[in-house]
């Protein structure tokens, strides 16, 4: 399924989508972010869509600054576009702990992270996130993180939610990426679009049910205030209430 990076935005109007990217996102994109984006496309072709879109990264950067985030978590790194976005937004003594089993992909972006001068803000942990999240809770690190960004295996999003609610402080924010899942979540499971559109048929097989379940769960979780934004491929922000 070949999907251009720009198609990760949920906007149905290509002209409006292009306007947002060309007017706001790309002119303000850090040079090393652009270089990671280009290097990812060169190596991974259509799979480069696994990185956050430029408009979403711009939003995340501003959000991190608005909440004065200093200590953050990231689950799912790929080549590090969103990770570099976070590191650039944090103060010089800030820290992001990032989890991903795939170090090879991370090393595609690592030269640009180093070039940007923010490698000292990053602790990259190779491996699945859950054991490390549980270890941090066991070791008394509950409530010490300002922000967490999740862009990983969709079937485990809902499993990450419980430990993240303990690790992120009251008033802190958890962000879940891809919560519109290419627009598929708007359709009933038996909709004809999943039979007639090959791309949508594949999308349904690899995350549709999990994201729909997550969206319903988050909307009814009394421990958080949440909003689902139509930025990138959908971004849900959850503020911990207590």
Tab-separated table of C-alpha atoms in Angstrom:
chain	number	residue	atom	x	y	z
A	1	UNK	CA	0.000	0.000	0.000
A	2	UNK	CA	1.938	3.005	-1.259
A	3	UNK	CA	0.844	6.131	0.587
A	4	UNK	CA	2.771	9.383	0.364
A	5	UNK	CA	3.756	11.048	3.636
A	6	UNK	CA	1.414	13.919	2.860
A	7	UNK	CA	-1.498	11.476	2.676
A	8	UNK	CA	-1.137	10.806	6.377
A	9	UNK	CA	-3.110	13.983	6.953
A	10	UNK	CA	-6.809	13.282	7.295
A	11	UNK	CA	-7.925	16.328	5.315
A	12	UNK	CA	-9.979	15.321	2.296
A	13	UNK	CA	-8.966	18.422	0.341
A	14	UNK	CA	-5.481	17.989	-1.190
A	15	UNK	CA	-5.303	21.734	-1.801
A	16	UNK	CA	-6.010	22.593	1.836
A	17	UNK	CA	-3.624	19.901	3.032
A	18	UNK	CA	-0.876	21.291	0.801
A	19	UNK	CA	-1.644	24.813	2.002
A	20	UNK	CA	-1.138	23.823	5.651
A	21	UNK	CA	2.141	22.053	4.927
A	22	UNK	CA	3.594	24.688	2.628
A	23	UNK	CA	2.383	27.727	4.580
A	24	UNK	CA	3.001	26.633	8.155
A	25	UNK	CA	4.628	23.234	8.691
A	26	UNK	CA	7.459	23.111	6.159
A	27	UNK	CA	8.691	26.743	6.523
A	28	UNK	CA	9.067	26.211	10.284
A	29	UNK	CA	10.513	22.699	10.084
A	30	UNK	CA	13.956	22.384	11.671
A	31	UNK	CA	16.634	21.533	9.108
A	32	UNK	CA	17.520	18.232	10.754
A	33	UNK	CA	13.846	17.249	10.882
A	34	UNK	CA	13.667	17.815	7.154
A	35	UNK	CA	16.805	15.709	6.721
A	36	UNK	CA	15.331	12.838	8.772
A	37	UNK	CA	12.130	13.045	6.755
A	38	UNK	CA	14.055	12.875	3.474
A	39	UNK	CA	16.367	10.080	4.680
A	40	UNK	CA	13.376	8.052	5.843
A	41	UNK	CA	11.651	8.351	2.477
A	42	UNK	CA	14.884	7.365	0.713
A	43	UNK	CA	15.328	4.213	2.799
A	44	UNK	CA	11.801	3.108	3.593
A	45	UNK	CA	9.809	4.503	0.644
A	46	UNK	CA	6.053	4.222	1.380
A	47	UNK	CA	6.769	2.844	4.870
A	48	UNK	CA	8.114	6.283	5.768
A	49	UNK	CA	4.503	7.073	6.600
A	50	UNK	CA	5.240	5.492	9.991
A	51	UNK	CA	6.790	8.797	11.055
A	52	UNK	CA	4.612	11.638	12.306
A	53	UNK	CA	3.561	14.162	9.682
A	54	UNK	CA	5.188	17.593	9.642
A	55	UNK	CA	2.042	19.402	10.769
A	56	UNK	CA	1.591	17.012	13.683
A	57	UNK	CA	5.213	17.438	14.731
A	58	UNK	CA	4.786	21.205	14.658
A	59	UNK	CA	1.754	20.879	16.921
A	60	UNK	CA	3.573	18.571	19.351
A	61	UNK	CA	6.527	20.932	19.562
A	62	UNK	CA	4.289	23.848	20.487
A	63	UNK	CA	2.341	21.734	22.983
A	64	UNK	CA	5.513	20.617	24.764
A	65	UNK	CA	6.587	24.231	25.129
A	66	UNK	CA	3.155	25.374	26.310
A	67	UNK	CA	3.087	22.801	29.121
A	68	UNK	CA	6.764	23.422	29.965
A	69	UNK	CA	7.554	19.737	29.565
A	70	UNK	CA	10.922	18.599	30.866
A	71	UNK	CA	10.683	14.822	31.358
A	72	UNK	CA	8.876	12.807	28.700
A	73	UNK	CA	8.320	9.293	27.376
A	74	UNK	CA	8.016	8.089	23.797
A	75	UNK	CA	6.780	4.641	22.790
A	76	UNK	CA	7.600	3.896	19.168
A	77	UNK	CA	10.504	5.720	17.552
A	78	UNK	CA	11.044	4.433	13.987
A	79	UNK	CA	13.664	6.800	12.484
A	80	UNK	CA	13.173	9.454	15.141
A	81	UNK	CA	11.225	12.275	13.513
A	82	UNK	CA	8.884	12.783	16.468
A	83	UNK	CA	11.721	11.982	18.881
A	84	UNK	CA	13.869	14.761	17.449
A	85	UNK	CA	10.840	17.048	17.529
A	86	UNK	CA	10.512	16.364	21.256
A	87	UNK	CA	14.215	16.732	22.002
A	88	UNK	CA	14.326	20.082	20.212
A	89	UNK	CA	11.323	21.326	22.197
A	90	UNK	CA	12.659	20.327	25.624
A	91	UNK	CA	14.959	22.570	27.675
A	92	UNK	CA	18.661	21.747	27.617
A	93	UNK	CA	18.370	19.722	30.825
A	94	UNK	CA	15.217	17.942	29.643
A	95	UNK	CA	15.043	14.221	28.964
A	96	UNK	CA	12.996	11.918	26.738
A	97	UNK	CA	13.112	8.161	27.331
A	98	UNK	CA	12.251	6.434	24.070
A	99	UNK	CA	11.360	2.778	23.499
A	100	UNK	CA	11.529	0.786	20.275
A	101	UNK	CA	12.652	-2.771	19.428
A	102	UNK	CA	14.114	-1.586	16.107
A	103	UNK	CA	17.474	0.083	16.654
A	104	UNK	CA	18.329	-0.123	12.950
A	105	UNK	CA	15.557	2.316	12.069
A	106	UNK	CA	16.552	4.620	14.935
A	107	UNK	CA	20.106	4.732	13.623
A	108	UNK	CA	18.844	6.087	10.299
A	109	UNK	CA	17.847	9.251	12.126
A	110	UNK	CA	20.608	9.258	14.744
A	111	UNK	CA	23.149	11.230	12.658
A	112	UNK	CA	20.621	14.058	12.316
A	113	UNK	CA	19.809	13.948	16.028
A	114	UNK	CA	23.529	14.308	16.738
A	115	UNK	CA	23.826	17.062	14.150
A	116	UNK	CA	20.999	18.941	15.868
A	117	UNK	CA	22.960	18.791	19.136
A	118	UNK	CA	20.252	17.148	21.236
A	119	UNK	CA	21.440	13.543	21.636
A	120	UNK	CA	22.188	14.222	25.320
A	121	UNK	CA	18.448	14.699	25.933
A	122	UNK	CA	17.582	11.213	24.646
A	123	UNK	CA	17.715	7.831	26.379
A	124	UNK	CA	16.953	5.248	23.703
A	125	UNK	CA	15.870	1.870	25.069
A	126	UNK	CA	15.895	-0.995	22.576
A	127	UNK	CA	13.077	-3.379	23.335
A	128	UNK	CA	9.344	-3.527	24.091
A	129	UNK	CA	8.095	-0.733	26.310
A	130	UNK	CA	5.869	-2.597	28.773
A	131	UNK	CA	8.584	-4.264	30.895
A	132	UNK	CA	10.414	-0.950	31.270
A	133	UNK	CA	7.242	0.967	32.115
A	134	UNK	CA	6.398	-1.558	34.816
A	135	UNK	CA	9.974	-1.447	36.141
A	136	UNK	CA	9.793	2.340	36.446
A	137	UNK	CA	6.578	2.039	38.454
A	138	UNK	CA	8.177	-0.599	40.697
A	139	UNK	CA	11.167	1.699	41.203
A	140	UNK	CA	9.037	4.597	42.425
A	141	UNK	CA	8.933	6.778	39.318
A	142	UNK	CA	5.192	7.343	39.343
A	143	UNK	CA	4.091	10.866	38.478
A	144	UNK	CA	7.476	12.180	37.353
A	145	UNK	CA	6.788	12.618	33.637
A	146	UNK	CA	5.134	15.632	32.051
A	147	UNK	CA	4.234	14.066	28.728
A	148	UNK	CA	4.098	10.749	26.880
A	149	UNK	CA	3.760	10.150	23.140
A	150	UNK	CA	2.586	6.787	21.817
A	151	UNK	CA	3.062	5.854	18.161
A	152	UNK	CA	3.659	2.118	18.193
A	153	UNK	CA	1.890	-1.246	17.942
A	154	UNK	CA	-1.806	-0.403	17.863
A	155	UNK	CA	-2.895	-3.607	19.591
A	156	UNK	CA	-0.993	-2.529	22.712
A	157	UNK	CA	-2.112	1.108	22.912
A	158	UNK	CA	-4.765	0.293	25.483
A	159	UNK	CA	-2.257	-1.771	27.499
A	160	UNK	CA	0.145	1.186	27.638
A	161	UNK	CA	-2.590	3.426	29.025
A	162	UNK	CA	-2.603	2.033	32.567
A	163	UNK	CA	1.139	2.318	33.317
A	164	UNK	CA	1.328	5.674	31.554
A	165	UNK	CA	-1.435	7.041	33.776
A	166	UNK	CA	0.760	6.196	36.751
A	167	UNK	CA	4.000	7.525	35.285
A	168	UNK	CA	2.627	10.812	33.936
A	169	UNK	CA	1.920	13.377	36.633
A	170	UNK	CA	-1.514	14.762	37.488
A	171	UNK	CA	-2.070	17.485	34.902
A	172	UNK	CA	0.351	15.813	32.508
A	173	UNK	CA	-0.523	14.773	28.968
A	174	UNK	CA	-0.536	11.441	27.122
A	175	UNK	CA	-0.783	11.656	23.316
A	176	UNK	CA	-1.874	8.737	21.140
A	177	UNK	CA	-1.055	8.918	17.432
A	178	UNK	CA	-3.036	7.504	14.484
A	179	UNK	CA	-6.388	7.608	16.259
A	180	UNK	CA	-8.267	8.326	13.028
A	181	UNK	CA	-6.429	5.484	11.252
A	182	UNK	CA	-6.600	6.924	7.725
A	183	UNK	CA	-10.253	7.837	8.284
A	184	UNK	CA	-11.281	4.192	8.609
A	185	UNK	CA	-12.684	4.585	12.135
A	186	UNK	CA	-15.626	6.572	10.771
A	187	UNK	CA	-16.994	3.500	9.003
A	188	UNK	CA	-18.973	0.594	10.408
A	189	UNK	CA	-17.045	-2.711	10.237
A	190	UNK	CA	-19.439	-4.006	7.576
A	191	UNK	CA	-19.269	-0.909	5.390
A	192	UNK	CA	-18.827	-1.521	1.668
A	193	UNK	CA	-15.678	0.621	1.633
A	194	UNK	CA	-13.745	-2.231	3.252
A	195	UNK	CA	-14.813	-4.539	0.440
A	196	UNK	CA	-14.349	-2.174	-2.495
A	197	UNK	CA	-11.170	-0.278	-1.553
A	198	UNK	CA	-8.031	-2.496	-1.323
A	199	UNK	CA	-6.146	0.050	0.795
A	200	UNK	CA	-9.004	0.354	3.266
A	201	UNK	CA	-9.326	-3.417	3.394
A	202	UNK	CA	-5.680	-3.658	4.476
A	203	UNK	CA	-6.045	-0.797	6.947
A	204	UNK	CA	-8.968	-2.609	8.569
A	205	UNK	CA	-6.823	-5.709	9.057
A	206	UNK	CA	-3.916	-3.983	10.828
A	207	UNK	CA	-5.336	-1.668	13.453
A	208	UNK	CA	-8.900	-0.606	12.761
A	209	UNK	CA	-10.576	-2.587	15.542
A	210	UNK	CA	-7.895	-1.726	18.099
A	211	UNK	CA	-8.086	2.006	17.396
A	212	UNK	CA	-11.892	2.040	17.443
A	213	UNK	CA	-11.825	0.253	20.807
A	214	UNK	CA	-9.204	2.656	22.159
A	215	UNK	CA	-11.160	5.726	21.060
A	216	UNK	CA	-14.284	4.519	22.829
A	217	UNK	CA	-12.341	3.623	25.955
A	218	UNK	CA	-10.531	6.968	26.186
A	219	UNK	CA	-13.735	8.932	25.636
A	220	UNK	CA	-15.249	7.235	28.693
A	221	UNK	CA	-12.234	7.077	31.022
A	222	UNK	CA	-13.134	9.282	34.041
A	223	UNK	CA	-9.471	9.661	35.006
A	224	UNK	CA	-8.675	11.836	32.004
A	225	UNK	CA	-9.895	14.753	29.932
A	226	UNK	CA	-9.412	13.871	26.280
A	227	UNK	CA	-9.823	15.309	22.819
A	228	UNK	CA	-9.401	13.665	19.425
A	229	UNK	CA	-7.809	16.064	16.961
A	230	UNK	CA	-7.871	15.810	13.175
A	231	UNK	CA	-4.179	16.602	12.830
A	232	UNK	CA	-1.967	14.213	10.887
A	233	UNK	CA	-3.627	10.796	11.030
A	234	UNK	CA	-5.528	11.705	14.178
A	235	UNK	CA	-4.049	12.602	17.562
A	236	UNK	CA	-5.773	12.041	20.892
A	237	UNK	CA	-4.603	14.115	23.844
A	238	UNK	CA	-5.359	12.896	27.366
A	239	UNK	CA	-4.840	15.099	30.416
A	240	UNK	CA	-4.544	13.168	33.671
A	241	UNK	CA	-7.130	14.495	36.145
A	242	UNK	CA	-6.131	12.574	39.270
